[in-house]
């Protein structure tokens, strides 16, 4: 690693940082969403009747 290119080192540090921050970010929801979420019906908004 000592002789690696600086671009590779930056890439590695950013990758490890993403892995470290992943559980605390919104990205974790990408794994926790079930397949049913992908095929759910559209939300129908209704106007209020006055």
Tab-separated table of N, CA, C and O in Angstrom:
chain	number	residue	atom	x	y	z
A	1	UNK	N	0.820	-1.182	0.000
A	1	UNK	CA	0.000	0.000	0.000
A	1	UNK	C	0.872	1.258	0.000
A	1	UNK	O	0.439	2.289	-0.472
A	2	UNK	N	2.059	1.126	0.518
A	2	UNK	CA	2.949	2.275	0.569
A	2	UNK	C	3.348	2.779	-0.802
A	2	UNK	O	3.605	3.970	-0.983
A	3	UNK	N	3.410	1.899	-1.786
A	3	UNK	CA	3.818	2.294	-3.127
A	3	UNK	C	2.630	2.468	-4.074
A	3	UNK	O	2.813	2.712	-5.251
A	4	UNK	N	1.428	2.366	-3.542
A	4	UNK	CA	0.241	2.499	-4.388
A	4	UNK	C	0.059	3.941	-4.842
A	4	UNK	O	0.511	4.875	-4.189
A	5	UNK	N	-0.619	4.100	-5.954
A	5	UNK	CA	-0.907	5.423	-6.504
A	5	UNK	C	-1.842	6.184	-5.557
A	5	UNK	O	-2.670	5.598	-4.870
A	6	UNK	N	-1.739	7.497	-5.521
A	6	UNK	CA	-2.541	8.327	-4.624
A	6	UNK	C	-4.034	8.191	-4.937
A	6	UNK	O	-4.862	8.201	-4.033
A	7	UNK	N	-4.381	8.032	-6.203
A	7	UNK	CA	-5.782	7.867	-6.583
A	7	UNK	C	-6.361	6.586	-5.981
A	7	UNK	O	-7.499	6.564	-5.514
A	8	UNK	N	-5.587	5.519	-5.972
A	8	UNK	CA	-6.024	4.260	-5.369
A	8	UNK	C	-6.195	4.428	-3.868
A	8	UNK	O	-7.144	3.905	-3.282
A	9	UNK	N	-5.301	5.142	-3.227
A	9	UNK	CA	-5.405	5.359	-1.781
A	9	UNK	C	-6.662	6.150	-1.431
A	9	UNK	O	-7.372	5.822	-0.483
A	10	UNK	N	-6.935	7.193	-2.211
A	10	UNK	CA	-8.141	7.992	-1.975
A	10	UNK	C	-9.391	7.135	-2.181
A	10	UNK	O	-10.335	7.185	-1.391
A	11	UNK	N	-9.386	6.347	-3.237
A	11	UNK	CA	-10.506	5.457	-3.524
A	11	UNK	C	-10.739	4.482	-2.374
A	11	UNK	O	-11.878	4.242	-1.965
A	12	UNK	N	-9.673	3.924	-1.838
A	12	UNK	CA	-9.772	2.973	-0.736
A	12	UNK	C	-10.295	3.633	0.531
A	12	UNK	O	-11.179	3.093	1.213
A	13	UNK	N	-9.793	4.805	0.850
A	13	UNK	CA	-10.240	5.507	2.060
A	13	UNK	C	-11.711	5.902	1.942
A	13	UNK	O	-12.478	5.756	2.897
A	14	UNK	N	-12.126	6.383	0.771
A	14	UNK	CA	-13.534	6.731	0.581
A	14	UNK	C	-14.436	5.499	0.675
A	14	UNK	O	-15.525	5.564	1.244
A	15	UNK	N	-13.988	4.393	0.131
A	15	UNK	CA	-14.759	3.152	0.226
A	15	UNK	C	-14.908	2.678	1.657
A	15	UNK	O	-15.996	2.291	2.089
A	16	UNK	N	-13.832	2.723	2.415
A	16	UNK	CA	-13.908	2.321	3.830
A	16	UNK	C	-14.771	3.288	4.625
A	16	UNK	O	-15.494	2.883	5.539
A	17	UNK	N	-14.714	4.566	4.273
A	17	UNK	CA	-15.562	5.548	4.954
A	17	UNK	C	-17.037	5.302	4.690
A	17	UNK	O	-17.866	5.412	5.585
A	18	UNK	N	-17.370	4.954	3.444
A	18	UNK	CA	-18.756	4.639	3.109
A	18	UNK	C	-19.236	3.409	3.875
A	18	UNK	O	-20.357	3.387	4.384
A	19	UNK	N	-18.408	2.396	3.965
A	19	UNK	CA	-18.774	1.194	4.718
A	19	UNK	C	-18.955	1.519	6.199
A	19	UNK	O	-19.862	1.006	6.857
A	20	UNK	N	-18.136	2.407	6.735
A	20	UNK	CA	-18.234	2.780	8.150
A	20	UNK	C	-19.487	3.612	8.430
A	20	UNK	O	-20.103	3.477	9.490
A	21	UNK	N	-19.869	4.476	7.491
A	21	UNK	CA	-21.030	5.345	7.697
A	21	UNK	C	-22.347	4.736	7.247
A	21	UNK	O	-23.416	5.256	7.572
A	22	UNK	N	-22.309	3.648	6.526
A	22	UNK	CA	-23.500	3.026	5.944
A	22	UNK	C	-24.609	2.766	6.962
A	22	UNK	O	-25.758	3.104	6.708
A	23	UNK	N	-24.324	2.169	8.133
A	23	UNK	CA	-25.416	1.888	9.078
A	23	UNK	C	-26.096	3.139	9.621
A	23	UNK	O	-27.212	3.067	10.116
A	24	UNK	N	-25.453	4.273	9.550
A	24	UNK	CA	-25.999	5.504	10.112
A	24	UNK	C	-26.607	6.416	9.053
A	24	UNK	O	-26.975	7.543	9.352
A	25	UNK	N	-26.711	5.949	7.825
A	25	UNK	CA	-27.226	6.774	6.740
A	25	UNK	C	-28.563	6.232	6.249
A	25	UNK	O	-29.031	5.180	6.666
A	26	UNK	N	-29.164	6.957	5.340
A	26	UNK	CA	-30.425	6.502	4.749
A	26	UNK	C	-30.210	5.347	3.786
A	26	UNK	O	-31.152	4.690	3.378
A	27	UNK	N	-28.984	5.107	3.387
A	27	UNK	CA	-28.702	4.014	2.457
A	27	UNK	C	-29.056	2.655	3.032
A	27	UNK	O	-29.291	1.711	2.289
A	28	UNK	N	-29.099	2.543	4.357
A	28	UNK	CA	-29.414	1.266	4.979
A	28	UNK	C	-30.833	0.822	4.624
A	28	UNK	O	-31.137	-0.362	4.612
A	29	UNK	N	-31.704	1.765	4.270
A	29	UNK	CA	-33.070	1.420	3.894
A	29	UNK	C	-33.114	0.687	2.556
A	29	UNK	O	-34.115	0.042	2.253
A	30	UNK	N	-32.082	0.781	1.770
A	30	UNK	CA	-32.047	0.042	0.511
A	30	UNK	C	-32.039	-1.461	0.765
A	30	UNK	O	-32.541	-2.234	-0.039
A	31	UNK	N	-31.489	-1.883	1.889
A	31	UNK	CA	-31.462	-3.309	2.226
A	31	UNK	C	-32.679	-3.746	3.009
A	31	UNK	O	-33.068	-4.909	2.957
A	32	UNK	N	-33.275	-2.841	3.770
A	32	UNK	CA	-34.369	-3.239	4.640
A	32	UNK	C	-35.727	-3.200	3.954
A	32	UNK	O	-36.702	-3.712	4.500
A	33	UNK	N	-35.833	-2.595	2.778
A	33	UNK	CA	-37.109	-2.538	2.067
A	33	UNK	C	-37.412	-3.903	1.463
A	33	UNK	O	-36.561	-4.532	0.853
A	34	UNK	N	-38.632	-4.355	1.667
A	34	UNK	CA	-39.009	-5.667	1.119
A	34	UNK	C	-39.351	-5.541	-0.361
A	34	UNK	O	-39.535	-4.446	-0.895
A	35	UNK	N	-39.488	-6.672	-1.025
A	35	UNK	CA	-39.827	-6.650	-2.449
A	35	UNK	C	-41.232	-6.124	-2.675
A	35	UNK	O	-41.528	-5.570	-3.722
A	36	UNK	N	-42.110	-6.294	-1.700
A	36	UNK	CA	-43.462	-5.763	-1.820
A	36	UNK	C	-43.485	-4.262	-1.958
A	36	UNK	O	-44.394	-3.687	-2.565
A	37	UNK	N	-42.499	-3.619	-1.401
A	37	UNK	CA	-42.402	-2.162	-1.500
A	37	UNK	C	-42.225	-1.721	-2.947
A	37	UNK	O	-42.726	-0.680	-3.349
A	38	UNK	N	-41.525	-2.510	-3.730
A	38	UNK	CA	-41.278	-2.149	-5.122
A	38	UNK	C	-42.536	-2.237	-5.980
A	38	UNK	O	-42.668	-1.559	-6.988
A	39	UNK	N	-43.474	-3.101	-5.569
A	39	UNK	CA	-44.660	-3.346	-6.383
A	39	UNK	C	-45.936	-2.828	-5.725
A	39	UNK	O	-47.026	-3.241	-6.078
A	40	UNK	N	-45.805	-1.907	-4.786
A	40	UNK	CA	-46.987	-1.375	-4.113
A	40	UNK	C	-47.750	-0.450	-5.050
A	40	UNK	O	-47.171	0.137	-5.973
A	41	UNK	N	-49.049	-0.310	-4.815
A	41	UNK	CA	-49.834	0.570	-5.690
A	41	UNK	C	-49.508	2.037	-5.448
A	41	UNK	O	-48.978	2.403	-4.401
A	42	UNK	N	-49.842	2.837	-6.420
A	42	UNK	CA	-49.626	4.274	-6.289
A	42	UNK	C	-50.512	4.825	-5.183
A	42	UNK	O	-51.590	4.318	-4.911
A	43	UNK	N	-50.079	5.911	-4.581
A	43	UNK	CA	-50.884	6.577	-3.572
A	43	UNK	C	-51.895	7.466	-4.286
A	43	UNK	O	-51.530	8.259	-5.153
A	44	UNK	N	-53.145	7.312	-3.920
A	44	UNK	CA	-54.199	8.117	-4.531
A	44	UNK	C	-54.567	9.218	-3.555
A	44	UNK	O	-55.024	8.955	-2.449
A	45	UNK	N	-54.344	10.441	-3.954
A	45	UNK	CA	-54.702	11.588	-3.126
A	45	UNK	C	-56.100	12.045	-3.526
A	45	UNK	O	-56.398	12.190	-4.710
A	46	UNK	N	-56.919	12.263	-2.543
A	46	UNK	CA	-58.283	12.722	-2.808
A	46	UNK	C	-58.447	14.137	-2.278
A	46	UNK	O	-57.931	14.479	-1.236
A	47	UNK	N	-59.206	14.913	-2.997
A	47	UNK	CA	-59.476	16.263	-2.499
A	47	UNK	C	-60.591	16.209	-1.465
A	47	UNK	O	-61.428	15.315	-1.457
A	48	UNK	N	-60.579	17.176	-0.578
A	48	UNK	CA	-61.611	17.235	0.452
A	48	UNK	C	-62.927	17.692	-0.159
A	48	UNK	O	-62.967	18.604	-0.978
A	49	UNK	N	-63.983	17.078	0.287
A	49	UNK	CA	-65.313	17.487	-0.156
A	49	UNK	C	-65.797	18.560	0.811
A	49	UNK	O	-65.860	18.349	2.017
A	50	UNK	N	-66.149	19.720	0.277
A	50	UNK	CA	-66.587	20.816	1.158
A	50	UNK	C	-68.074	20.983	1.115
A	50	UNK	O	-68.774	20.779	0.257
